[in-house]
């Protein structure tokens, strides 16, 4: 495979396949940069953009056809002596070998620069990898510490949950006891109120006791014996009828209860 020469302009490096500007200092340029560099000076005092050599002669720079026709190939060296033909061919081969050598040097320089850049990137990558490994180890230690703390917190949470359940059961028990005491207190208050109402039913006979004659005893009889009592007893002996006061009871008691006031 035949290699193509490239434009020797610094920022171009375009492959030359059909037309090119060539110089006697063995440099080649593309059509675009050749026209811009070699036409502005009318005194034939040109300068090579690649090496800076002066190009004074008329044929120091020409525009060459890199794909000549068969007619051009058959006539360009016709009539020349063999030594002239060989000299021309040797110079053409020298030009080509110089271009290949320059391209090789350029590619080697580019490869060297790329290799140095790659080494720098590898060193930076190694440094970053070391940092990442250190951060990873630090994160692992942090994860282990956090896992330990999490286990402690979970254990504490379980203990607190157990205590909370125990406290809840105790609270429910105390609430039940409180409700029981409240019910007992309500029943006790109801019983005391009923006793108070029963005491209201009882008759206060302290005044009667004070006003009675000492020699005369108390006689308490039911109302059914009232007529007989009036005939038998003295008018000073009082008689009491409690039936009307106990009419709200289910049964009418024939006996009486008395409680003197303290």
C-alpha positions as protocol buffer text, in pm:
chain_id: "A"
residue {
  index: 1
  type: UNK
  ca { x: 0 y: 0 z: 0 }
}
residue {
  index: 2
  type: UNK
  ca { x: 148 y: 334 z: -110 }
}
residue {
  index: 3
  type: UNK
  ca { x: 146 y: 610 z: 147 }
}
residue {
  index: 4
  type: UNK
  ca { x: 27 y: 955 z: 51 }
}
residue {
  index: 5
  type: UNK
  ca { x: 229 y: 1261 z: 142 }
}
residue {
  index: 6
  type: UNK
  ca { x: 60 y: 1523 z: 357 }
}
residue {
  index: 7
  type: UNK
  ca { x: 62 y: 1899 z: 362 }
}
residue {
  index: 8
  type: UNK
  ca { x: 362 y: 2028 z: 556 }
}
residue {
  index: 9
  type: UNK
  ca { x: 177 y: 2334 z: 684 }
}
residue {
  index: 10
  type: UNK
  ca { x: 172 y: 2323 z: 1063 }
}
residue {
  index: 11
  type: UNK
  ca { x: -201 y: 2320 z: 1123 }
}
residue {
  index: 12
  type: UNK
  ca { x: -314 y: 2147 z: 805 }
}
residue {
  index: 13
  type: UNK
  ca { x: -172 y: 1792 z: 774 }
}
residue {
  index: 14
  type: UNK
  ca { x: -410 y: 1724 z: 486 }
}
residue {
  index: 15
  type: UNK
  ca { x: -343 y: 1424 z: 261 }
}
residue {
  index: 16
  type: UNK
  ca { x: -222 y: 1519 z: -90 }
}
residue {
  index: 17
  type: UNK
  ca { x: -352 y: 1298 z: -369 }
}
residue {
  index: 18
  type: UNK
  ca { x: -409 y: 1503 z: -687 }
}
residue {
  index: 19
  type: UNK
  ca { x: -249 y: 1851 z: -674 }
}
residue {
  index: 20
  type: UNK
  ca { x: 28 y: 1989 z: -451 }
}
residue {
  index: 21
  type: UNK
  ca { x: 277 y: 2275 z: -426 }
}
residue {
  index: 22
  type: UNK
  ca { x: 631 y: 2139 z: -396 }
}
residue {
  index: 23
  type: UNK
  ca { x: 959 y: 2316 z: -318 }
}
residue {
  index: 24
  type: UNK
  ca { x: 1326 y: 2245 z: -377 }
}
residue {
  index: 25
  type: UNK
  ca { x: 1370 y: 2212 z: -4 }
}
residue {
  index: 26
  type: UNK
  ca { x: 1158 y: 1893 z: -27 }
}
residue {
  index: 27
  type: UNK
  ca { x: 838 y: 2025 z: 123 }
}
residue {
  index: 28
  type: UNK
  ca { x: 485 y: 1990 z: -9 }
}
residue {
  index: 29
  type: UNK
  ca { x: 172 y: 2191 z: 56 }
}
residue {
  index: 30
  type: UNK
  ca { x: -192 y: 2164 z: -33 }
}
residue {
  index: 31
  type: UNK
  ca { x: -341 y: 2385 z: -302 }
}
residue {
  index: 32
  type: UNK
  ca { x: -517 y: 2613 z: -55 }
}
residue {
  index: 33
  type: UNK
  ca { x: -213 y: 2695 z: 158 }
}
residue {
  index: 34
  type: UNK
  ca { x: 21 y: 2697 z: -144 }
}
residue {
  index: 35
  type: UNK
  ca { x: -184 y: 2968 z: -315 }
}
residue {
  index: 36
  type: UNK
  ca { x: -206 y: 3176 z: 2 }
}
residue {
  index: 37
  type: UNK
  ca { x: 168 y: 3149 z: 73 }
}
residue {
  index: 38
  type: UNK
  ca { x: 330 y: 3163 z: -272 }
}
residue {
  index: 39
  type: UNK
  ca { x: 136 y: 3420 z: -477 }
}
residue {
  index: 40
  type: UNK
  ca { x: 154 y: 3741 z: -277 }
}
residue {
  index: 41
  type: UNK
  ca { x: 522 y: 3817 z: -350 }
}
residue {
  index: 42
  type: UNK
  ca { x: 581 y: 3937 z: -711 }
}
residue {
  index: 43
  type: UNK
  ca { x: 963 y: 3961 z: -678 }
}
residue {
  index: 44
  type: UNK
  ca { x: 1008 y: 3582 z: -665 }
}
residue {
  index: 45
  type: UNK
  ca { x: 1148 y: 3615 z: -316 }
}
residue {
  index: 46
  type: UNK
  ca { x: 938 y: 3354 z: -140 }
}
residue {
  index: 47
  type: UNK
  ca { x: 990 y: 3175 z: 187 }
}
residue {
  index: 48
  type: UNK
  ca { x: 905 y: 2814 z: 267 }
}
residue {
  index: 49
  type: UNK
  ca { x: 639 y: 2802 z: 538 }
}
residue {
  index: 50
  type: UNK
  ca { x: 786 y: 2477 z: 675 }
}
residue {
  index: 51
  type: UNK
  ca { x: 1162 y: 2544 z: 704 }
}
residue {
  index: 52
  type: UNK
  ca { x: 1194 y: 2918 z: 629 }
}
residue {
  index: 53
  type: UNK
  ca { x: 1437 y: 2880 z: 332 }
}
residue {
  index: 54
  type: UNK
  ca { x: 1424 y: 3145 z: 62 }
}
residue {
  index: 55
  type: UNK
  ca { x: 1284 y: 3034 z: -272 }
}
residue {
  index: 56
  type: UNK
  ca { x: 1445 y: 3274 z: -521 }
}
residue {
  index: 57
  type: UNK
  ca { x: 1448 y: 3076 z: -842 }
}
residue {
  index: 58
  type: UNK
  ca { x: 1156 y: 3046 z: -1074 }
}
residue {
  index: 59
  type: UNK
  ca { x: 1142 y: 2669 z: -1034 }
}
residue {
  index: 60
  type: UNK
  ca { x: 1209 y: 2659 z: -659 }
}
residue {
  index: 61
  type: UNK
  ca { x: 834 y: 2618 z: -607 }
}
residue {
  index: 62
  type: UNK
  ca { x: 589 y: 2474 z: -857 }
}
residue {
  index: 63
  type: UNK
  ca { x: 240 y: 2329 z: -855 }
}
residue {
  index: 64
  type: UNK
  ca { x: 274 y: 1961 z: -944 }
}
residue {
  index: 65
  type: UNK
  ca { x: 20 y: 1715 z: -1070 }
}
residue {
  index: 66
  type: UNK
  ca { x: 41 y: 1407 z: -849 }
}
residue {
  index: 67
  type: UNK
  ca { x: -169 y: 1199 z: -1088 }
}
residue {
  index: 68
  type: UNK
  ca { x: -17 y: 1275 z: -1429 }
}
residue {
  index: 69
  type: UNK
  ca { x: -167 y: 1143 z: -1749 }
}
residue {
  index: 70
  type: UNK
  ca { x: -8 y: 873 z: -1959 }
}
residue {
  index: 71
  type: UNK
  ca { x: 89 y: 1127 z: -2226 }
}
residue {
  index: 72
  type: UNK
  ca { x: 272 y: 1337 z: -1966 }
}
residue {
  index: 73
  type: UNK
  ca { x: 453 y: 1031 z: -1836 }
}
residue {
  index: 74
  type: UNK
  ca { x: 567 y: 937 z: -2189 }
}
residue {
  index: 75
  type: UNK
  ca { x: 692 y: 1284 z: -2283 }
}
residue {
  index: 76
  type: UNK
  ca { x: 824 y: 1443 z: -1963 }
}
residue {
  index: 77
  type: UNK
  ca { x: 1160 y: 1264 z: -1974 }
}
residue {
  index: 78
  type: UNK
  ca { x: 1172 y: 1193 z: -2341 }
}
residue {
  index: 79
  type: UNK
  ca { x: 1502 y: 1284 z: -2512 }
}
residue {
  index: 80
  type: UNK
  ca { x: 1696 y: 1302 z: -2186 }
}
residue {
  index: 81
  type: UNK
  ca { x: 2012 y: 1104 z: -2135 }
}
residue {
  index: 82
  type: UNK
  ca { x: 1994 y: 807 z: -1905 }
}
residue {
  index: 83
  type: UNK
  ca { x: 2216 y: 971 z: -1645 }
}
residue {
  index: 84
  type: UNK
  ca { x: 1987 y: 1277 z: -1648 }
}
residue {
  index: 85
  type: UNK
  ca { x: 1683 y: 1052 z: -1618 }
}
residue {
  index: 86
  type: UNK
  ca { x: 1848 y: 868 z: -1327 }
}
residue {
  index: 87
  type: UNK
  ca { x: 1944 y: 1196 z: -1163 }
}
residue {
  index: 88
  type: UNK
  ca { x: 1587 y: 1324 z: -1194 }
}
residue {
  index: 89
  type: UNK
  ca { x: 1453 y: 994 z: -1064 }
}
residue {
  index: 90
  type: UNK
  ca { x: 1699 y: 993 z: -772 }
}
residue {
  index: 91
  type: UNK
  ca { x: 1600 y: 1346 z: -676 }
}
residue {
  index: 92
  type: UNK
  ca { x: 1231 y: 1253 z: -697 }
}
residue {
  index: 93
  type: UNK
  ca { x: 1298 y: 946 z: -480 }
}
residue {
  index: 94
  type: UNK
  ca { x: 1495 y: 1161 z: -237 }
}
residue {
  index: 95
  type: UNK
  ca { x: 1200 y: 1403 z: -216 }
}
residue {
  index: 96
  type: UNK
  ca { x: 963 y: 1114 z: -149 }
}
residue {
  index: 97
  type: UNK
  ca { x: 1189 y: 949 z: 108 }
}
residue {
  index: 98
  type: UNK
  ca { x: 1233 y: 1283 z: 286 }
}
residue {
  index: 99
  type: UNK
  ca { x: 855 y: 1329 z: 306 }
}
residue {
  index: 100
  type: UNK
  ca { x: 813 y: 974 z: 440 }
}
residue {
  index: 101
  type: UNK
  ca { x: 1094 y: 1029 z: 689 }
}
residue {
  index: 102
  type: UNK
  ca { x: 944 y: 1360 z: 805 }
}
residue {
  index: 103
  type: UNK
  ca { x: 605 y: 1198 z: 838 }
}
residue {
  index: 104
  type: UNK
  ca { x: 761 y: 910 z: 1033 }
}
residue {
  index: 105
  type: UNK
  ca { x: 940 y: 1153 z: 1265 }
}
residue {
  index: 106
  type: UNK
  ca { x: 622 y: 1349 z: 1308 }
}
residue {
  index: 107
  type: UNK
  ca { x: 425 y: 1036 z: 1390 }
}
residue {
  index: 108
  type: UNK
  ca { x: 698 y: 919 z: 1631 }
}
residue {
  index: 109
  type: UNK
  ca { x: 696 y: 1259 z: 1797 }
}
residue {
  index: 110
  type: UNK
  ca { x: 319 y: 1246 z: 1817 }
}
residue {
  index: 111
  type: UNK
  ca { x: 336 y: 893 z: 1957 }
}
residue {
  index: 112
  type: UNK
  ca { x: 600 y: 999 z: 2211 }
}
residue {
  index: 113
  type: UNK
  ca { x: 387 y: 1293 z: 2317 }
}
residue {
  index: 114
  type: UNK
  ca { x: 85 y: 1069 z: 2339 }
}
residue {
  index: 115
  type: UNK
  ca { x: 283 y: 815 z: 2540 }
}
residue {
  index: 116
  type: UNK
  ca { x: 404 y: 1082 z: 2783 }
}
residue {
  index: 117
  type: UNK
  ca { x: 51 y: 1210 z: 2812 }
}
residue {
  index: 118
  type: UNK
  ca { x: -68 y: 855 z: 2870 }
}
residue {
  index: 119
  type: UNK
  ca { x: 194 y: 807 z: 3143 }
}
residue {
  index: 120
  type: UNK
  ca { x: 80 y: 1128 z: 3310 }
}
residue {
  index: 121
  type: UNK
  ca { x: -279 y: 1013 z: 3287 }
}
residue {
  index: 122
  type: UNK
  ca { x: -182 y: 672 z: 3431 }
}
residue {
  index: 123
  type: UNK
  ca { x: -1 y: 838 z: 3720 }
}
residue {
  index: 124
  type: UNK
  ca { x: -300 y: 1062 z: 3784 }
}
residue {
  index: 125
  type: UNK
  ca { x: -525 y: 758 z: 3754 }
}
residue {
  index: 126
  type: UNK
  ca { x: -312 y: 566 z: 4005 }
}
residue {
  index: 127
  type: UNK
  ca { x: -322 y: 858 z: 4245 }
}
residue {
  index: 128
  type: UNK
  ca { x: -697 y: 882 z: 4205 }
}
residue {
  index: 129
  type: UNK
  ca { x: -729 y: 507 z: 4252 }
}
residue {
  index: 130
  type: UNK
  ca { x: -530 y: 525 z: 4574 }
}
residue {
  index: 131
  type: UNK
  ca { x: -750 y: 808 z: 4695 }
}
residue {
  index: 132
  type: UNK
  ca { x: -1060 y: 613 z: 4600 }
}
residue {
  index: 133
  type: UNK
  ca { x: -930 y: 304 z: 4779 }
}
residue {
  index: 134
  type: UNK
  ca { x: -859 y: 511 z: 5088 }
}
residue {
  index: 135
  type: UNK
  ca { x: -1206 y: 666 z: 5072 }
}
residue {
  index: 136
  type: UNK
  ca { x: -1355 y: 321 z: 5019 }
}
residue {
  index: 137
  type: UNK
  ca { x: -1179 y: 185 z: 5326 }
}
residue {
  index: 138
  type: UNK
  ca { x: -1294 y: 488 z: 5524 }
}
residue {
  index: 139
  type: UNK
  ca { x: -1650 y: 433 z: 5404 }
}
residue {
  index: 140
  type: UNK
  ca { x: -1629 y: 65 z: 5500 }
}
residue {
  index: 141
  type: UNK
  ca { x: -1514 y: 159 z: 5850 }
}
residue {
  index: 142
  type: UNK
  ca { x: -1794 y: 413 z: 5874 }
}
residue {
  index: 143
  type: UNK
  ca { x: -2045 y: 152 z: 5758 }
}
residue {
  index: 144
  type: UNK
  ca { x: -1916 y: -93 z: 6020 }
}
residue {
  index: 145
  type: UNK
  ca { x: -1940 y: 172 z: 6291 }
}
residue {
  index: 146
  type: UNK
  ca { x: -2288 y: 273 z: 6180 }
}
residue {
  index: 147
  type: UNK
  ca { x: -2396 y: -91 z: 6169 }
}
residue {
  index: 148
  type: UNK
  ca { x: -2272 y: -140 z: 6524 }
}
residue {
  index: 149
  type: UNK
  ca { x: -2452 y: 171 z: 6641 }
}
residue {
  index: 150
  type: UNK
  ca { x: -2764 y: 59 z: 6455 }
}
residue {
  index: 151
  type: UNK
  ca { x: -2755 y: -278 z: 6631 }
}
residue {
  index: 152
  type: UNK
  ca { x: -2718 y: -102 z: 6968 }
}
residue {
  index: 153
  type: UNK
  ca { x: -3004 y: 134 z: 6890 }
}
residue {
  index: 154
  type: UNK
  ca { x: -3221 y: -153 z: 6773 }
}
residue {
  index: 155
  type: UNK
  ca { x: -3147 y: -345 z: 7093 }
}
residue {
  index: 156
  type: UNK
  ca { x: -3229 y: -35 z: 7298 }
}
residue {
  index: 157
  type: UNK
  ca { x: -3548 y: 10 z: 7097 }
}
residue {
  index: 158
  type: UNK
  ca { x: -3650 y: -349 z: 7165 }
}
residue {
  index: 159
  type: UNK
  ca { x: -3581 y: -303 z: 7537 }
}
residue {
  index: 160
  type: UNK
  ca { x: -3780 y: 21 z: 7542 }
}
residue {
  index: 161
  type: UNK
  ca { x: -4063 y: -149 z: 7353 }
}
residue {
  index: 162
  type: UNK
  ca { x: -4068 y: -428 z: 7610 }
}
residue {
  index: 163
  type: UNK
  ca { x: -4071 y: -172 z: 7892 }
}
residue {
  index: 164
  type: UNK
  ca { x: -4346 y: 22 z: 7717 }
}
residue {
  index: 165
  type: UNK
  ca { x: -4557 y: -293 z: 7687 }
}
residue {
  index: 166
  type: UNK
  ca { x: -4500 y: -367 z: 8056 }
}
residue {
  index: 167
  type: UNK
  ca { x: -4591 y: -10 z: 8150 }
}
residue {
  index: 168
  type: UNK
  ca { x: -4898 y: -31 z: 7927 }
}
residue {
  index: 169
  type: UNK
  ca { x: -5011 y: -350 z: 8098 }
}
residue {
  index: 170
  type: UNK
  ca { x: -4955 y: -191 z: 8440 }
}
residue {
  index: 171
  type: UNK
  ca { x: -5144 y: 118 z: 8330 }
}
residue {
  index: 172
  type: UNK
  ca { x: -5434 y: -94 z: 8209 }
}
residue {
  index: 173
  type: UNK
  ca { x: -5432 y: -281 z: 8540 }
}
residue {
  index: 174
  type: UNK
  ca { x: -5425 y: 42 z: 8738 }
}
residue {
  index: 175
  type: UNK
  ca { x: -5700 y: 185 z: 8519 }
}
residue {
  index: 176
  type: UNK
  ca { x: -5910 y: -122 z: 8582 }
}
residue {
  index: 177
  type: UNK
  ca { x: -5847 y: -97 z: 8957 }
}
residue {
  index: 178
  type: UNK
  ca { x: -5930 y: 274 z: 8949 }
}
residue {
  index: 179
  type: UNK
  ca { x: -6258 y: 204 z: 8771 }
}
residue {
  index: 180
  type: UNK
  ca { x: -6332 y: -67 z: 9025 }
}
residue {
  index: 181
  type: UNK
  ca { x: -6262 y: 171 z: 9313 }
}
residue {
  index: 182
  type: UNK
  ca { x: -6478 y: 434 z: 9147 }
}
residue {
  index: 183
  type: UNK
  ca { x: -6765 y: 187 z: 9120 }
}
residue {
  index: 184
  type: UNK
  ca { x: -6716 y: 88 z: 9482 }
}
residue {
  index: 185
  type: UNK
  ca { x: -6709 y: 455 z: 9585 }
}
residue {
  index: 186
  type: UNK
  ca { x: -7029 y: 519 z: 9389 }
}
residue {
  index: 187
  type: UNK
  ca { x: -7200 y: 222 z: 9559 }
}
residue {
  index: 188
  type: UNK
  ca { x: -7073 y: 343 z: 9897 }
}
residue {
  index: 189
  type: UNK
  ca { x: -7206 y: 694 z: 9832 }
}
residue {
  index: 190
  type: UNK
  ca { x: -7539 y: 551 z: 9724 }
}
residue {
  index: 191
  type: UNK
  ca { x: -7549 y: 339 z: 10037 }
}
residue {
  index: 192
  type: UNK
  ca { x: -7468 y: 642 z: 10256 }
}
residue {
  index: 193
  type: UNK
  ca { x: -7738 y: 844 z: 10082 }
}
residue {
  index: 194
  type: UNK
  ca { x: -7986 y: 566 z: 10139 }
}
residue {
  index: 195
  type: UNK
  ca { x: -7883 y: 549 z: 10504 }
}
residue {
  index: 196
  type: UNK
  ca { x: -7922 y: 926 z: 10532 }
}
residue {
  index: 197
  type: UNK
  ca { x: -8272 y: 904 z: 10384 }
}
residue {
  index: 198
  type: UNK
  ca { x: -8350 y: 623 z: 10624 }
}
residue {
  index: 199
  type: UNK
  ca { x: -8226 y: 836 z: 10913 }
}
residue {
  index: 200
  type: UNK
  ca { x: -8456 y: 1113 z: 10798 }
}
residue {
  index: 201
  type: UNK
  ca { x: -8742 y: 872 z: 10838 }
}
residue {
  index: 202
  type: UNK
  ca { x: -8650 y: 810 z: 11197 }
}
residue {
  index: 203
  type: UNK
  ca { x: -8812 y: 1041 z: 11450 }
}
residue {
  index: 204
  type: UNK
  ca { x: -8627 y: 1271 z: 11677 }
}
residue {
  index: 205
  type: UNK
  ca { x: -8773 y: 1211 z: 12023 }
}
residue {
  index: 206
  type: UNK
  ca { x: -8514 y: 1399 z: 12221 }
}
residue {
  index: 207
  type: UNK
  ca { x: -8756 y: 1679 z: 12300 }
}
residue {
  index: 208
  type: UNK
  ca { x: -9014 y: 1431 z: 12406 }
}
residue {
  index: 209
  type: UNK
  ca { x: -8764 y: 1265 z: 12631 }
}
residue {
  index: 210
  type: UNK
  ca { x: -8678 y: 1600 z: 12787 }
}
residue {
  index: 211
  type: UNK
  ca { x: -9040 y: 1702 z: 12831 }
}
residue {
  index: 212
  type: UNK
  ca { x: -9175 y: 1376 z: 12966 }
}
residue {
  index: 213
  type: UNK
  ca { x: -9241 y: 1318 z: 13330 }
}
residue {
  index: 214
  type: UNK
  ca { x: -8958 y: 1123 z: 13489 }
}
residue {
  index: 215
  type: UNK
  ca { x: -9186 y: 890 z: 13674 }
}
residue {
  index: 216
  type: UNK
  ca { x: -9380 y: 796 z: 13363 }
}
residue {
  index: 217
  type: UNK
  ca { x: -9234 y: 549 z: 13114 }
}
residue {
  index: 218
  type: UNK
  ca { x: -9252 y: 569 z: 12733 }
}
residue {
  index: 219
  type: UNK
  ca { x: -9511 y: 351 z: 12578 }
}
residue {
  index: 220
  type: UNK
  ca { x: -9502 y: 291 z: 12203 }
}
residue {
  index: 221
  type: UNK
  ca { x: -9782 y: 106 z: 12040 }
}
residue {
  index: 222
  type: UNK
  ca { x: -9917 y: 66 z: 11692 }
}
residue {
  index: 223
  type: UNK
  ca { x: -10210 y: 272 z: 11570 }
}
residue {
  index: 224
  type: UNK
  ca { x: -10440 y: -24 z: 11573 }
}
residue {
  index: 225
  type: UNK
  ca { x: -10427 y: -15 z: 11953 }
}
residue {
  index: 226
  type: UNK
  ca { x: -10474 y: 360 z: 11962 }
}
residue {
  index: 227
  type: UNK
  ca { x: -10827 y: 353 z: 12097 }
}
residue {
  index: 228
  type: UNK
  ca { x: -10737 y: 112 z: 12370 }
}
residue {
  index: 229
  type: UNK
  ca { x: -10428 y: 310 z: 12457 }
}
residue {
  index: 230
  type: UNK
  ca { x: -10631 y: 629 z: 12492 }
}
residue {
  index: 231
  type: UNK
  ca { x: -10857 y: 456 z: 12736 }
}
residue {
  index: 232
  type: UNK
  ca { x: -10578 y: 294 z: 12931 }
}
residue {
  index: 233
  type: UNK
  ca { x: -10302 y: 554 z: 12936 }
}
residue {
  index: 234
  type: UNK
  ca { x: -10275 y: 896 z: 13085 }
}
residue {
  index: 235
  type: UNK
  ca { x: -10319 y: 1198 z: 12857 }
}
residue {
  index: 236
  type: UNK
  ca { x: -9963 y: 1301 z: 12940 }
}
residue {
  index: 237
  type: UNK
  ca { x: -9821 y: 995 z: 12770 }
}
residue {
  index: 238
  type: UNK
  ca { x: -9771 y: 1080 z: 12403 }
}
residue {
  index: 239
  type: UNK
  ca { x: -9860 y: 842 z: 12123 }
}
residue {
  index: 240
  type: UNK
  ca { x: -9691 y: 843 z: 11786 }
}
residue {
  index: 241
  type: UNK
  ca { x: -9809 y: 725 z: 11449 }
}
residue {
  index: 242
  type: UNK
  ca { x: -9536 y: 649 z: 11190 }
}
residue {
  index: 243
  type: UNK
  ca { x: -9748 y: 479 z: 10933 }
}
residue {
  index: 244
  type: UNK
  ca { x: -9804 y: 788 z: 10723 }
}
residue {
  index: 245
  type: UNK
  ca { x: -9433 y: 865 z: 10716 }
}
residue {
  index: 246
  type: UNK
  ca { x: -9350 y: 515 z: 10595 }
}
residue {
  index: 247
  type: UNK
  ca { x: -9620 y: 492 z: 10329 }
}
residue {
  index: 248
  type: UNK
  ca { x: -9360 y: 491 z: 10046 }
}
residue {
  index: 249
  type: UNK
  ca { x: -9218 y: 165 z: 10165 }
}
residue {
  index: 250
  type: UNK
  ca { x: -9318 y: -162 z: 10005 }
}
residue {
  index: 251
  type: UNK
  ca { x: -9445 y: -301 z: 10331 }
}
residue {
  index: 252
  type: UNK
  ca { x: -9577 y: -126 z: 10639 }
}
residue {
  index: 253
  type: UNK
  ca { x: -9371 y: -226 z: 10935 }
}
residue {
  index: 254
  type: UNK
  ca { x: -9552 y: -280 z: 11267 }
}
residue {
  index: 255
  type: UNK
  ca { x: -9237 y: -207 z: 11463 }
}
residue {
  index: 256
  type: UNK
  ca { x: -9070 y: 131 z: 11517 }
}
residue {
  index: 257
  type: UNK
  ca { x: -8712 y: 246 z: 11520 }
}
residue {
  index: 258
  type: UNK
  ca { x: -8599 y: 539 z: 11726 }
}
residue {
  index: 259
  type: UNK
  ca { x: -8267 y: 713 z: 11742 }
}
residue {
  index: 260
  type: UNK
  ca { x: -8201 y: 986 z: 11993 }
}
residue {
  index: 261
  type: UNK
  ca { x: -7997 y: 1287 z: 11867 }
}
residue {
  index: 262
  type: UNK
  ca { x: -7656 y: 1311 z: 12023 }
}
